[in-house]
Every structure is written in structure tokens, then in C-alpha cells.
Amino acid sequence: MIIRIGQRDISAVAPLTEALGRPISDQEGLTDHTVVAHWGNLDVYTSFDEGQVWTTAEFAEHLDDPSWCHPDAVSPHGDRRTIWHADVRLHPHDRELTGPEWSEIAHRIARTAGIQRPGDDQGCRWIAVQAQPGRLHLLANLIRPDGTWTAQPHRLLALLAAESRRIETELDLISPLTGGPDPDSAARFARRATPLADVADATTQLAELLGQLADENTGPLSTVRGLVEHAAHRLGRLPHAQARGSAHQLELIASRLHGIQQDLDATVAALPTAPAAPARPTLPPYRAAAAPVRPGARLAR
């Protein structure tokens, strides 16, 4: 499980659009199957139990309201980017989680991030949206009802990473630190690489070994490359020039890893007695995604 923190935004429209994977609408409603968790006072405004369903546009406006009600509230850095957004992604091979499990993850992340505190009935507005397979988005307006700015803990990324590891252990999820081949794979690789009297059998087994190392879906090189690309993506979103430079270096490393995978595939194809392997699709080297275009201004009810 990987948690990414996006840059804060002045409106909830763009983050909610990303969470849904489609533009917000004043026609599409969101139920508790999609909004799997939320701040405690949301029921004051609407109750899912009574069958009332808010549209996606109304949820965006609900999150934006504190920014309009407290126009003088600013962050400790003096800006008005009030919307905090975190993106949770499970490993592609993780099992499908239930609604209560997604809700548990959302509340634990919200507590770790400081947007929900036990016993605080005047906390900031936040919702958790589970609208895409294996993904969860948390959106919060950091302005509290009294107009003060929500204080989030220092070293937030490290705290979220530690909480992710605990959640993975308790819910039996795959960690990106161990999400490559299973623990028995090294032993299987060693057995396959044992010298044999039959040269044809030996080269065939070596071809299998090298092919699995370079495999785009489950190979260890692919796992390492994915982690490097993820780190580059996170650094690339930081405003500091030094961070962007480090992100570029990581992109180059990811590109070299991709080149190694291709070289291994070419070596397998060149083995004299190795059977022709079916073509495998490969991903291009990592390129930082362009910033999303923010949809318009605050929507009217």
C-alpha cells in the first residue's frame, strides 16, 4: 500500500475529479458505497440513513464552504490552498477489500494526518472516496469551523508510511517493500540455475530464470523500478528546485532499469536453444504526469 500526498489546492473540484476518475456533476449522486468515511459532523448536513444523496458537485461545494466562510484564514506559510488531498493505492495483486475495511483505512489515515482527532467535534471537514479499484482518496479542508488552520504533524510522510506498514500487517495486504517475487522464488531460481549435463535443458532453465527477472508484471526489477518511479513522482511534485533535480535523476535510474529489463529479454531471445518466448508488453520509462487542469470556479447550488 502506497500513500501519496498531493499539493494542496484552493478548491475541492480538481481533487474530487481525480478521486472519481471523471468530472464532477450536479446529476451524479454519491452514496456510502463510494464515500466510505467522513468527518463526524457530516450527518448534520445530510444523512445517508434517510436516503438523501448528495451529488458530486454538492460534495465539492461542501468541502469548499469553510474557505468562503473564513476568507482571512491562511496556512502557516501564508497561502490559501485549503484543500488537502491524499491518494492511497493498493498493490495490483492485493485482494478486494470490503467497505468496512476501506473505512478503517480511511479513519486511520485521517487520524495520522491530523485531520481527525478523537473527541474533537469541531474538526475540519473531510471525506474518503473509494471510486476506483484498489484506490482510496482522502480530501479535507484544513480550515476548522472556528476559522483556525488545522495543525498537521511534522514528518507527516514518515508517519503515514509507518501507519501503512501497520495496516498492511493487520489487513494482510502486500507491502511495496516486499511486493516482488514470493519468498520461495530465490530457492526456485537457484534450483533452476543448477548446472545440468544436458546443455539444452540448462539453457532452457536459464532462459526461464532471466525471463522472470525481467518480467514486467512480477519480476524483481519491475518492483524496484516501480518504487524508483514512485519516488521520482513524489519528488517532482515538490516546489524546490533541488527536489525536482533529484526527481530527474531518479527518472534516469528508472530508465536504466527499464533498459536492463530489455537487455535481459534480448539475451533470452539470443540463447541458442532457448524456446521463443511470447512477446511481453513493457512500460515506457517514467515520465512525470502533467498537472491536471482545474475545472472552473466554485459551483452554485
Coordinates of C-alpha atoms in Angstrom, one line a residue:
M1 CA 0.0 0.0 0.0
I2 CA 1.4 3.4 -1.0
I3 CA 0.2 6.8 0.2
R4 CA 0.9 9.9 -1.8
I5 CA 0.2 13.4 -0.6
G6 CA -0.7 15.9 -3.4
Q7 CA -0.1 19.6 -3.4
R8 CA -2.8 21.5 -1.5
D9 CA -5.5 23.1 -3.7
I10 CA -7.7 26.2 -3.5
S11 CA -10.8 24.1 -4.4
A12 CA -12.0 20.6 -4.0
V13 CA -13.2 20.3 -7.6
A14 CA -9.9 19.0 -9.1
P15 CA -9.0 16.6 -6.3
L16 CA -12.5 15.2 -6.3
T17 CA -12.4 14.8 -10.1
E18 CA -9.2 12.8 -9.7
A19 CA -10.7 10.7 -6.9
L20 CA -13.7 9.8 -9.0
G21 CA -11.7 9.3 -12.3
R22 CA -14.3 11.5 -14.1
P23 CA -15.6 15.1 -13.9
I24 CA -17.9 16.1 -11.0
S25 CA -21.5 16.6 -11.9
D26 CA -24.7 18.1 -10.4
Q27 CA -26.6 15.0 -11.6
E28 CA -24.4 12.1 -10.2
G29 CA -25.0 11.2 -6.5
L30 CA -22.5 9.6 -4.1
T31 CA -23.7 7.0 -1.6
D32 CA -21.9 5.5 1.4
H33 CA -20.6 2.8 -1.0
T34 CA -18.4 5.5 -2.6
V35 CA -17.9 7.9 0.3
V36 CA -16.7 5.2 2.7
A37 CA -15.8 7.6 5.6
H38 CA -16.2 11.2 6.6
W39 CA -15.9 13.8 9.4
G40 CA -18.2 13.3 12.3
N41 CA -20.5 16.3 11.7
L42 CA -21.4 15.5 8.1
D43 CA -24.6 13.9 9.3
V44 CA -25.7 17.4 10.5
Y45 CA -25.9 18.4 6.8
T46 CA -27.1 15.1 5.3
S47 CA -27.9 11.6 6.4
F48 CA -27.3 8.6 4.2
D49 CA -29.6 6.7 6.5
E50 CA -32.5 8.9 5.4
G51 CA -31.9 8.1 1.8
Q52 CA -30.7 11.6 0.9
V53 CA -27.9 11.5 -1.7
W54 CA -25.6 14.4 -2.4
T55 CA -24.3 15.0 -5.9
T56 CA -20.5 15.1 -6.6
A57 CA -20.8 18.8 -7.2
E58 CA -22.5 19.3 -3.8
F59 CA -19.7 17.3 -2.0
A60 CA -17.1 19.6 -3.7
E61 CA -19.0 22.6 -2.6
H62 CA -19.4 21.3 1.0
L63 CA -15.7 20.9 1.2
D64 CA -15.1 24.4 -0.2
D65 CA -17.6 26.1 2.1
P66 CA -15.1 26.8 5.0
S67 CA -12.8 28.6 2.6
W68 CA -15.7 31.0 1.7
C69 CA -16.9 31.4 5.3
H70 CA -13.4 32.3 6.6
P71 CA -11.7 34.4 3.8
D72 CA -9.0 35.6 6.2
A73 CA -7.8 32.2 7.2
V74 CA -4.3 31.3 5.8
S75 CA -1.9 28.5 6.2
P76 CA 1.3 28.8 8.4
H77 CA 3.0 29.7 5.0
G78 CA 0.5 32.5 4.3
D79 CA -1.3 30.8 1.4
R80 CA -5.0 30.0 0.8
R81 CA -4.6 26.5 -0.5
T82 CA -7.0 24.9 1.9
I83 CA -7.8 21.5 0.3
W84 CA -5.6 18.7 1.5
H85 CA -5.5 15.5 -0.7
A86 CA -4.0 12.1 -0.1
D87 CA -4.1 9.1 -2.5
V88 CA -3.9 5.5 -1.3
R89 CA -3.0 2.8 -3.8
L90 CA -3.0 -1.0 -3.1
H91 CA -0.7 -3.4 -4.7
P92 CA -2.2 -4.8 -8.0
H93 CA -2.3 -8.3 -6.6
D94 CA -4.0 -7.3 -3.3
R95 CA -7.4 -8.9 -2.5
E96 CA -10.6 -6.9 -2.9
L97 CA -11.3 -5.0 0.3
T98 CA -14.8 -4.7 1.9
G99 CA -16.5 -1.3 2.6
P100 CA -15.7 -1.5 6.4
E101 CA -12.0 -2.3 5.6
W102 CA -11.8 0.8 3.4
S103 CA -13.5 2.8 6.1
E104 CA -11.0 1.6 8.7
I105 CA -8.1 2.5 6.4
A106 CA -9.6 6.0 5.8
H107 CA -10.1 6.8 9.5
R108 CA -6.6 5.6 10.5
I109 CA -5.0 7.8 7.8
A110 CA -7.2 10.7 8.8
R111 CA -6.0 10.4 12.5
T112 CA -2.4 10.0 11.5
A113 CA -2.6 13.1 9.2
G114 CA -4.2 15.2 12.0
I115 CA -7.4 15.9 10.1
Q116 CA -9.4 13.8 12.6
R117 CA -8.7 13.7 16.4
P118 CA -10.6 11.5 18.8
G119 CA -13.1 13.6 20.9
D120 CA -12.8 16.7 18.6
D121 CA -16.3 17.5 17.4
Q122 CA -15.1 20.8 15.8
G123 CA -12.6 19.3 13.4
C124 CA -12.1 20.1 9.7
R125 CA -14.4 18.7 7.0
W126 CA -13.1 15.6 5.2
I127 CA -14.4 12.7 3.2
A128 CA -12.8 9.5 1.9
V129 CA -13.8 8.4 -1.7
Q130 CA -13.4 4.8 -2.9
A131 CA -14.5 5.1 -6.6
Q132 CA -11.7 3.2 -8.4
P133 CA -10.4 -0.3 -7.9
G134 CA -7.6 -0.5 -5.4
R135 CA -7.6 3.2 -4.7
L136 CA -8.8 5.5 -1.9
H137 CA -8.7 9.3 -1.8
L138 CA -9.0 11.5 1.3
L139 CA -10.0 15.1 0.8
A140 CA -10.1 17.7 3.6
N141 CA -10.5 21.4 4.1
L142 CA -7.9 22.4 6.6
I143 CA -9.9 25.3 7.9
R144 CA -11.8 24.4 11.1
P145 CA -15.2 25.7 12.0
D146 CA -13.7 28.4 14.2
G147 CA -11.6 29.7 11.3
T148 CA -8.3 28.3 12.6
W149 CA -6.0 26.2 10.4
T150 CA -5.6 22.5 11.2
A151 CA -2.2 21.7 12.5
Q152 CA -0.8 18.6 10.9
P153 CA 2.2 16.7 12.4
H154 CA 5.8 17.2 11.3
R155 CA 7.3 14.4 9.3
L156 CA 3.9 13.5 8.0
L157 CA 5.1 11.3 5.2
A158 CA 7.2 9.2 7.5
L159 CA 4.2 8.8 9.9
L160 CA 1.9 7.8 7.1
A161 CA 4.4 5.3 5.8
A162 CA 4.7 3.7 9.2
E163 CA 0.9 3.6 9.6
S164 CA 0.7 2.0 6.1
R165 CA 3.0 -0.8 7.2
R166 CA 0.8 -1.5 10.3
I167 CA -2.3 -1.5 8.2
E168 CA -0.7 -3.9 5.7
T169 CA 0.2 -6.3 8.5
E170 CA -3.2 -6.2 10.1
L171 CA -5.3 -6.5 6.9
D172 CA -2.9 -8.9 5.2
L173 CA -2.0 -6.6 2.4
I174 CA 1.0 -6.6 0.1
S175 CA 3.7 -4.1 1.0
P176 CA 5.7 -2.3 -1.7
L177 CA 8.8 -3.2 0.2
T178 CA 8.1 -7.0 -0.2
G179 CA 5.7 -6.9 -3.2
G180 CA 8.1 -8.7 -5.6
P181 CA 8.5 -12.4 -6.0
D182 CA 7.4 -14.6 -3.2
P183 CA 9.9 -15.7 -0.6
D184 CA 10.4 -19.2 -2.1
S185 CA 11.3 -17.7 -5.5
A186 CA 15.0 -17.4 -4.7
A187 CA 15.2 -21.1 -3.9
R188 CA 13.3 -22.0 -7.1
F189 CA 15.7 -19.8 -9.1
A190 CA 18.7 -21.5 -7.6
R191 CA 17.4 -24.9 -8.4
R192 CA 16.7 -23.9 -12.0
A193 CA 20.2 -22.5 -12.3
T194 CA 21.9 -25.7 -11.2
P195 CA 24.3 -26.9 -13.9
L196 CA 22.9 -29.9 -15.8
A197 CA 24.6 -32.4 -18.1
D198 CA 22.0 -31.6 -20.8
V199 CA 23.0 -28.3 -22.3
A200 CA 19.6 -27.8 -23.9
D201 CA 17.9 -28.2 -20.6
A202 CA 20.3 -25.9 -18.8
T203 CA 19.9 -23.1 -21.3
T204 CA 16.1 -23.5 -21.2
Q205 CA 16.1 -23.2 -17.4
L206 CA 18.4 -20.2 -17.5
A207 CA 16.1 -18.6 -20.1
E208 CA 13.2 -19.1 -17.6
L209 CA 15.3 -17.5 -14.8
L210 CA 16.3 -14.5 -16.8
G211 CA 12.8 -14.1 -18.2
Q212 CA 11.3 -14.0 -14.7
L213 CA 13.9 -11.5 -13.5
A214 CA 12.9 -9.2 -16.4
D215 CA 9.2 -9.8 -16.2
E216 CA 7.2 -6.5 -16.4
N217 CA 4.4 -7.7 -14.1
T218 CA 6.1 -9.8 -11.3
G219 CA 9.8 -9.6 -11.8
P220 CA 12.0 -8.0 -9.0
L221 CA 13.5 -5.5 -11.4
S222 CA 10.0 -4.3 -12.2
T223 CA 9.3 -3.9 -8.5
V224 CA 12.4 -1.9 -7.9
R225 CA 11.7 0.3 -11.0
G226 CA 8.2 0.9 -9.8
L227 CA 9.4 2.1 -6.4
V228 CA 12.0 4.4 -8.0
E229 CA 9.3 5.8 -10.3
H230 CA 7.0 6.4 -7.4
A231 CA 9.8 8.3 -5.5
A232 CA 10.5 10.4 -8.6
H233 CA 6.8 11.3 -9.0
R234 CA 6.6 12.4 -5.3
L235 CA 9.8 14.5 -5.5
G236 CA 8.7 16.0 -8.8
R237 CA 5.6 17.5 -7.2
L238 CA 7.6 19.4 -4.6
P239 CA 8.3 23.1 -5.4
H240 CA 12.0 23.1 -4.6
A241 CA 14.4 23.1 -7.5
Q242 CA 16.7 20.6 -5.7
A243 CA 13.9 18.1 -5.3
R244 CA 13.0 18.4 -9.0
G245 CA 16.6 17.7 -9.8
S246 CA 16.6 14.6 -7.7
A247 CA 13.4 13.5 -9.3
H248 CA 15.1 13.8 -12.7
Q249 CA 18.0 11.7 -11.5
L250 CA 15.5 9.0 -10.3
E251 CA 13.8 9.1 -13.7
L252 CA 17.2 8.4 -15.3
I253 CA 17.7 5.5 -12.9
A254 CA 14.2 4.1 -13.7
S255 CA 15.1 4.4 -17.4
R256 CA 18.3 2.5 -16.9
L257 CA 16.4 -0.3 -15.1
H258 CA 14.0 -0.4 -18.0
G259 CA 17.0 -0.8 -20.3
I260 CA 18.3 -3.6 -18.2
Q261 CA 15.0 -5.4 -18.5
Q262 CA 15.1 -5.0 -22.3
D263 CA 18.7 -6.3 -22.4
L264 CA 17.7 -9.4 -20.4
D265 CA 14.9 -10.0 -22.8
A266 CA 17.2 -9.7 -25.7
T267 CA 19.7 -12.1 -24.1
V268 CA 17.0 -14.7 -23.5
A269 CA 16.0 -14.4 -27.2
A270 CA 19.6 -14.9 -28.2
L271 CA 20.2 -18.1 -26.3
P272 CA 20.8 -20.8 -28.9
T273 CA 18.5 -23.4 -27.6
A274 CA 16.0 -21.3 -25.6
P275 CA 12.4 -21.5 -26.9
A276 CA 11.0 -18.4 -28.3
A277 CA 9.2 -16.6 -25.5
P278 CA 5.9 -14.8 -26.2
A279 CA 6.1 -11.1 -26.5
R280 CA 5.5 -9.2 -23.3
P281 CA 4.3 -5.7 -23.2
T282 CA 6.7 -3.3 -21.5
L283 CA 6.1 0.0 -19.9
P284 CA 7.9 3.1 -21.2
P285 CA 10.4 4.9 -18.9
Y286 CA 8.8 7.0 -16.2
R287 CA 7.7 10.5 -17.2
A288 CA 6.2 12.9 -14.7
A289 CA 2.5 13.4 -15.4
A290 CA 1.3 16.8 -16.4
A291 CA -0.6 18.8 -13.8
P292 CA -4.4 18.4 -14.1
V293 CA -6.3 21.3 -15.4
R294 CA -8.5 22.6 -12.7
P295 CA -12.2 22.7 -13.6
G296 CA -13.9 26.1 -13.2
A297 CA -14.7 28.1 -10.1
R298 CA -16.9 27.2 -7.2
L299 CA -20.2 25.8 -8.3
A300 CA -23.5 27.3 -7.3
R301 CA -26.1 25.1 -5.6

